[in-house]
PDB file of C-alpha atoms in Angstrom:
ATOM      1  CA  MET I 288      49.591  79.307  98.348  1.00 53.00           C
ATOM      2  CA  ALA I 289      49.607  83.091  98.235  1.00 55.00           C
ATOM      3  CA  ALA I 290      52.746  84.854  96.996  1.00 59.00           C
ATOM      4  CA  ASP I 291      54.879  86.748  99.501  1.00 63.00           C
ATOM      5  CA  GLY I 292      53.239  90.001 100.468  1.00 62.00           C
ATOM      6  CA  GLN I 293      49.827  88.918  99.186  1.00 66.00           C
ATOM      7  CA  CYS I 294      46.924  87.614 101.177  1.00 63.00           C
ATOM      8  CA  SER I 295      43.286  86.860 100.630  1.00 64.00           C
ATOM      9  CA  LEU I 296      40.506  89.029 101.902  1.00 65.00           C
ATOM     10  CA  PRO I 297      40.009  88.563 105.618  1.00 70.00           C
ATOM     11  CA  ALA I 298      37.413  85.911 106.386  1.00 70.00           C
ATOM     12  CA  SER I 299      34.674  86.319 108.932  1.00 76.00           C
ATOM     13  CA  TRP I 300      35.642  84.146 111.887  1.00 71.00           C
ATOM     14  CA  ARG I 301      33.336  82.458 114.395  1.00 70.00           C
ATOM     15  CA  PRO I 302      34.527  80.578 117.474  1.00 62.00           C
ATOM     16  CA  VAL I 303      33.580  76.987 118.257  1.00 62.00           C
ATOM     17  CA  THR I 304      31.978  77.706 121.611  1.00 64.00           C
ATOM     18  CA  LEU I 305      31.341  74.136 122.711  1.00 65.00           C
ATOM     19  CA  THR I 306      33.993  74.445 125.424  1.00 70.00           C
ATOM     20  CA  HIS I 307      34.328  78.221 125.688  1.00 74.00           C
ATOM     21  CA  VAL I 308      33.865  78.939 129.400  1.00 77.00           C
ATOM     22  CA  GLU I 309      34.779  82.206 131.117  1.00 80.00           C
ATOM     23  CA  TYR I 310      35.221  82.929 134.821  1.00 80.00           C
ATOM     24  CA  PRO I 311      36.224  86.013 136.838  1.00 82.00           C
ATOM     25  CA  ALA I 312      40.018  86.484 136.807  1.00 86.00           C
ATOM     26  CA  GLY I 313      41.614  85.457 140.090  1.00 88.00           C
ATOM     27  CA  ASP I 314      38.501  83.596 141.298  1.00 87.00           C
ATOM     28  CA  LEU I 315      39.653  80.106 142.336  1.00 88.00           C
ATOM     29  CA  SER I 316      36.094  78.820 142.838  1.00 86.00           C
ATOM     30  CA  GLY I 317      35.074  80.215 139.469  1.00 84.00           C
ATOM     31  CA  HIS I 318      38.113  78.571 137.868  1.00 85.00           C
ATOM     32  CA  LEU I 319      37.208  75.174 139.348  1.00 86.00           C
ATOM     33  CA  LEU I 320      33.535  75.585 138.444  1.00 83.00           C
ATOM     34  CA  ALA I 321      34.445  76.572 134.885  1.00 83.00           C
ATOM     35  CA  TYR I 322      36.212  73.227 134.464  1.00 84.00           C
ATOM     36  CA  LEU I 323      33.262  71.488 136.105  1.00 82.00           C
ATOM     37  CA  SER I 324      30.991  73.008 133.460  1.00 81.00           C
ATOM     38  CA  LEU I 325      32.681  70.707 130.930  1.00 83.00           C
ATOM     39  CA  SER I 326      31.047  67.717 132.679  1.00 82.00           C
ATOM     40  CA  PRO I 327      28.528  67.047 129.873  1.00 82.00           C
ATOM     41  CA  ILE I 328      31.408  66.553 127.446  1.00 86.00           C
ATOM     42  CA  PHE I 329      33.070  64.091 129.843  1.00 88.00           C
ATOM     43  CA  VAL I 330      29.737  62.283 130.258  1.00 86.00           C
ATOM     44  CA  ILE I 331      29.316  61.969 126.474  1.00 90.00           C
ATOM     45  CA  VAL I 332      32.901  60.714 126.077  1.00 94.00           C
ATOM     46  CA  GLY I 333      32.201  58.175 128.836  1.00 93.00           C
ATOM     47  CA  PHE I 334      29.019  57.011 127.120  1.00 93.00           C
ATOM     48  CA  VAL I 335      30.701  56.678 123.723  1.00 95.00           C
ATOM     49  CA  THR I 336      33.586  54.752 125.292  1.00 97.00           C
ATOM     50  CA  LEU I 337      31.186  52.453 127.133  1.00 94.00           C
ATOM     51  CA  ILE I 338      29.167  51.858 123.969  1.00 95.00           C
ATOM     52  CA  ILE I 339      32.270  51.088 121.903  1.00 95.00           C
ATOM     53  CA  PHE I 340      33.574  48.558 124.433  1.00 94.00           C
ATOM     54  CA  LYS I 341      30.328  47.075 125.837  1.00 92.00           C
ATOM     55  CA  ARG I 342      27.813  47.602 122.976  1.00 92.00           C
ATOM     56  CA  GLU I 343      24.902  47.241 125.397  1.00 92.00           C
ATOM     57  CA  LEU I 344      21.426  48.278 124.229  1.00 93.00           C
ATOM     58  CA  HIS I 345      20.467  49.978 127.517  1.00 86.00           C
ATOM     59  CA  THR I 346      23.566  52.180 127.346  1.00 89.00           C
ATOM     60  CA  ILE I 347      22.817  53.029 123.709  1.00 93.00           C
ATOM     61  CA  SER I 348      19.229  53.864 124.708  1.00 89.00           C
ATOM     62  CA  PHE I 349      20.456  56.066 127.585  1.00 84.00           C
ATOM     63  CA  LEU I 350      22.686  58.037 125.205  1.00 89.00           C
ATOM     64  CA  GLY I 351      19.762  58.289 122.779  1.00 90.00           C
ATOM     65  CA  GLY I 352      17.678  59.769 125.599  1.00 86.00           C
ATOM     66  CA  LEU I 353      20.373  62.342 126.334  1.00 84.00           C
ATOM     67  CA  ALA I 354      20.497  63.282 122.637  1.00 89.00           C
ATOM     68  CA  LEU I 355      16.702  63.603 122.508  1.00 89.00           C
ATOM     69  CA  ASN I 356      16.858  65.677 125.705  1.00 83.00           C
ATOM     70  CA  GLU I 357      19.271  68.103 124.010  1.00 84.00           C
ATOM     71  CA  GLY I 358      16.923  68.385 121.028  1.00 90.00           C
ATOM     72  CA  VAL I 359      13.975  69.161 123.315  1.00 89.00           C
ATOM     73  CA  ASN I 360      16.121  71.760 125.090  1.00 84.00           C
ATOM     74  CA  TRP I 361      16.930  73.472 121.783  1.00 87.00           C
ATOM     75  CA  LEU I 362      13.218  73.535 120.918  1.00 91.00           C
ATOM     76  CA  ILE I 363      12.205  74.985 124.313  1.00 87.00           C
ATOM     77  CA  LYS I 364      14.903  77.682 124.086  1.00 85.00           C
ATOM     78  CA  HIS I 365      13.653  78.792 120.684  1.00 87.00           C
ATOM     79  CA  VAL I 366      10.024  78.829 121.829  1.00 91.00           C
ATOM     80  CA  ILE I 367      10.612  80.763 125.094  1.00 86.00           C
ATOM     81  CA  GLN I 368      13.471  82.951 123.785  1.00 84.00           C
ATOM     82  CA  GLU I 369      14.491  84.236 127.218  1.00 82.00           C
ATOM     83  CA  PRO I 370      17.848  86.056 127.038  1.00 80.00           C
ATOM     84  CA  ARG I 371      20.833  85.156 129.161  1.00 73.00           C
ATOM     85  CA  PRO I 372      21.416  87.140 132.382  1.00 74.00           C
ATOM     86  CA  CYS I 373      22.749  90.688 132.144  1.00 71.00           C
ATOM     87  CA  GLY I 374      26.065  91.634 133.667  1.00 61.00           C
ATOM     88  CA  GLY I 375      28.104  88.729 132.378  1.00 58.00           C
ATOM     89  CA  PRO I 376      31.123  89.384 130.175  1.00 58.00           C
ATOM     90  CA  HIS I 377      30.230  86.523 127.839  1.00 54.00           C
ATOM     91  CA  THR I 378      30.298  87.753 124.266  1.00 54.00           C
ATOM     92  CA  ALA I 379      30.879  84.405 122.570  1.00 52.00           C
ATOM     93  CA  VAL I 380      28.247  82.162 124.196  1.00 52.00           C
ATOM     94  CA  GLY I 381      26.847  79.604 121.738  1.00 55.00           C
ATOM     95  CA  THR I 382      23.213  80.734 121.711  1.00 58.00           C
ATOM     96  CA  LYS I 383      21.509  83.972 122.583  1.00 66.00           C
ATOM     97  CA  TYR I 384      18.706  82.253 124.505  1.00 61.00           C
ATOM     98  CA  GLY I 385      19.202  81.002 128.019  1.00 69.00           C
ATOM     99  CA  MET I 386      15.860  79.382 128.916  1.00 68.00           C
ATOM    100  CA  PRO I 387      16.056  76.557 129.777  1.00 77.00           C
ATOM    101  CA  SER I 388      19.699  75.994 130.509  1.00 77.00           C
ATOM    102  CA  SER I 389      20.797  73.093 128.312  1.00 72.00           C
ATOM    103  CA  HIS I 390      23.645  72.363 130.715  1.00 70.00           C
ATOM    104  CA  SER I 391      21.145  72.223 133.558  1.00 72.00           C
ATOM    105  CA  GLN I 392      18.699  70.028 131.642  1.00 76.00           C
ATOM    106  CA  PHE I 393      21.459  67.622 130.579  1.00 72.00           C
ATOM    107  CA  MET I 394      22.866  67.201 134.075  1.00 68.00           C
ATOM    108  CA  TRP I 395      19.462  66.772 135.743  1.00 68.00           C
ATOM    109  CA  PHE I 396      18.732  64.100 133.183  1.00 71.00           C
ATOM    110  CA  PHE I 397      22.004  62.391 134.025  1.00 67.00           C
ATOM    111  CA  SER I 398      22.247  62.531 137.834  1.00 63.00           C
ATOM    112  CA  ILE I 399      21.774  64.283 141.140  1.00 50.00           C
ATOM    113  CA  TYR I 400      25.431  65.255 140.928  1.00 50.00           C
ATOM    114  CA  SER I 401      24.232  68.272 139.052  1.00 53.00           C
ATOM    115  CA  PHE I 402      23.718  70.493 142.103  1.00 66.00           C
ATOM    116  CA  LEU I 403      27.306  71.732 141.921  1.00 61.00           C
ATOM    117  CA  PHE I 404      26.970  72.002 138.194  1.00 63.00           C
ATOM    118  CA  LEU I 405      23.774  74.085 138.488  1.00 68.00           C
ATOM    119  CA  TYR I 406      25.347  76.358 141.081  1.00 74.00           C
ATOM    120  CA  LEU I 407      28.259  77.152 138.792  1.00 74.00           C
ATOM    121  CA  ARG I 408      25.993  78.246 135.915  1.00 74.00           C
ATOM    122  CA  VAL I 409      24.624  81.049 138.145  1.00 80.00           C
ATOM    123  CA  TYR I 410      27.926  81.745 139.903  1.00 76.00           C
ATOM    124  CA  LEU I 411      29.667  82.302 136.570  1.00 75.00           C
ATOM    125  CA  LEU I 412      26.723  84.433 135.326  1.00 78.00           C
ATOM    126  CA  TYR I 413      25.785  82.138 132.434  1.00 77.00           C
ATOM    127  CA  HIS I 414      22.218  81.634 133.738  1.00 80.00           C
ATOM    128  CA  THR I 415      19.828  82.849 136.408  1.00 86.00           C
ATOM    129  CA  TRP I 416      18.475  80.547 139.121  1.00 87.00           C
ATOM    130  CA  SER I 417      15.090  80.407 137.381  1.00 88.00           C
ATOM    131  CA  GLN I 418      16.711  79.347 134.095  1.00 87.00           C
ATOM    132  CA  VAL I 419      18.632  76.615 135.905  1.00 84.00           C
ATOM    133  CA  LEU I 420      15.519  75.493 137.816  1.00 86.00           C
ATOM    134  CA  TYR I 421      13.403  75.262 134.669  1.00 87.00           C
ATOM    135  CA  GLY I 422      16.219  73.422 132.902  1.00 86.00           C
ATOM    136  CA  GLY I 423      16.266  71.003 135.840  1.00 84.00           C
ATOM    137  CA  ILE I 424      12.510  70.491 135.660  1.00 90.00           C
ATOM    138  CA  ALA I 425      12.644  69.908 131.899  1.00 89.00           C
ATOM    139  CA  GLY I 426      15.611  67.517 132.253  1.00 85.00           C
ATOM    140  CA  GLY I 427      13.919  65.647 135.099  1.00 86.00           C
ATOM    141  CA  LEU I 428      10.693  65.236 133.143  1.00 92.00           C
ATOM    142  CA  MET I 429      12.632  64.087 130.079  1.00 89.00           C
ATOM    143  CA  ALA I 430      14.575  61.561 132.199  1.00 86.00           C
ATOM    144  CA  ILE I 431      11.361  60.129 133.674  1.00 91.00           C
ATOM    145  CA  ALA I 432       9.659  59.948 130.269  1.00 92.00           C
ATOM    146  CA  TRP I 433      12.692  58.357 128.593  1.00 91.00           C
ATOM    147  CA  PHE I 434      13.177  55.850 131.437  1.00 88.00           C
ATOM    148  CA  VAL I 435       9.524  54.746 131.234  1.00 92.00           C
ATOM    149  CA  PHE I 436       9.756  54.573 127.421  1.00 93.00           C
ATOM    150  CA  THR I 437      12.955  52.497 127.626  1.00 91.00           C
ATOM    151  CA  GLN I 438      11.551  50.109 130.257  1.00 90.00           C
ATOM    152  CA  GLU I 439       8.042  49.714 128.847  1.00 93.00           C
ATOM    153  CA  VAL I 440       8.590  50.003 125.082  1.00 94.00           C
ATOM    154  CA  LEU I 441      12.240  49.412 124.184  1.00 92.00           C
ATOM    155  CA  THR I 442      13.362  46.753 126.696  1.00 92.00           C
ATOM    156  CA  PRO I 443      10.812  44.161 125.488  1.00 94.00           C
ATOM    157  CA  LEU I 444      12.144  44.773 121.950  1.00 94.00           C
ATOM    158  CA  PHE I 445      15.832  44.452 122.915  1.00 93.00           C
ATOM    159  CA  PRO I 446      16.060  40.649 122.342  1.00 94.00           C
ATOM    160  CA  ARG I 447      14.724  41.117 118.789  1.00 95.00           C
ATOM    161  CA  ILE I 448      16.935  44.155 118.143  1.00 94.00           C
ATOM    162  CA  ALA I 449      20.004  42.239 119.358  1.00 94.00           C
ATOM    163  CA  ALA I 450      19.164  39.443 116.859  1.00 95.00           C
ATOM    164  CA  TRP I 451      19.092  41.761 113.827  1.00 96.00           C
ATOM    165  CA  PRO I 452      21.925  41.074 111.353  1.00 96.00           C
ATOM    166  CA  ILE I 453      23.243  44.645 111.731  1.00 96.00           C
ATOM    167  CA  SER I 454      23.279  44.224 115.532  1.00 95.00           C
ATOM    168  CA  GLU I 455      25.141  40.935 115.220  1.00 95.00           C
ATOM    169  CA  PHE I 456      27.617  42.540 112.823  1.00 96.00           C
ATOM    170  CA  PHE I 457      28.374  45.317 115.341  1.00 94.00           C
ATOM    171  CA  LEU I 458      28.229  42.845 118.274  1.00 94.00           C
ATOM    172  CA  ILE I 459      25.360  44.735 119.922  1.00 93.00           C
ATOM    173  CA  ARG I 460      24.084  42.839 122.925  1.00 92.00           C
ATOM    174  CA  ASP I 461      21.146  42.742 125.299  1.00 93.00           C
ATOM    175  CA  THR I 462      21.876  41.945 128.931  1.00 90.00           C
ATOM    176  CA  SER I 463      18.423  42.883 130.244  1.00 86.00           C
ATOM    177  CA  LEU I 464      17.560  39.239 131.082  1.00 85.00           C
ATOM    178  CA  ILE I 465      20.833  38.576 132.928  1.00 86.00           C
ATOM    179  CA  PRO I 466      20.246  39.182 136.663  1.00 82.00           C
ATOM    180  CA  ASN I 467      23.900  39.925 137.557  1.00 86.00           C
ATOM    181  CA  VAL I 468      25.860  41.155 134.536  1.00 85.00           C
ATOM    182  CA  LEU I 469      29.099  41.657 136.477  1.00 85.00           C
ATOM    183  CA  TRP I 470      29.084  38.055 137.775  1.00 91.00           C
ATOM    184  CA  PHE I 471      28.094  36.729 134.346  1.00 91.00           C
ATOM    185  CA  GLU I 472      30.953  38.553 132.610  1.00 89.00           C
ATOM    186  CA  TYR I 473      33.392  37.459 135.302  1.00 91.00           C
ATOM    187  CA  THR I 474      32.479  33.758 135.096  1.00 94.00           C
ATOM    188  CA  VAL I 475      32.360  33.684 131.280  1.00 91.00           C
ATOM    189  CA  THR I 476      35.731  35.439 131.025  1.00 91.00           C
ATOM    190  CA  ARG I 477      37.268  33.042 133.560  1.00 93.00           C
ATOM    191  CA  ALA I 478      35.881  29.997 131.800  1.00 93.00           C
ATOM    192  CA  GLU I 479      37.089  31.223 128.399  1.00 92.00           C
ATOM    193  CA  ALA I 480      40.578  32.033 129.729  1.00 91.00           C
ATOM    194  CA  ARG I 481      41.165  28.459 131.007  1.00 87.00           C
TER     195      ARG I 481
END
């Protein structure tokens, strides 16, 4: 603890910009869209929650695909090195490169819901339409590639992976051979509760 009247040399501070989103003051649409731009964080929290409670291999694989997608996005940004759009007031954005939009790529990978999400990236001047479009193309291609990889390569391995001692310890399960998981869980839970 420093003595009264004494302090250390000022440190160089950097913000954690994971959730730093700006919007034009007084712009209700911009305010709503700024909150909507946090969707990837909500998606990740949803995935982690689902994995903790269900421990299903397909869900774990889906999250792995999203993580790989983010890594590919980082690589593309550092190869292309296209700057973010001019005119925005954003001085504390996480990276200096905007191509492709990692938000765009993530949301295209996840769902069609992303149209509103993509619109807000341009509306709030974080990206141009071309950056969002190329992020969407990259995310779409990654989603297709990861889906095919999961179905053709990983799914046949899931029964073996679920039988590993580490998987049994963490209660990891494979429901890929169960035609109706909801009905199966319902009937097993009912039978166990009696």
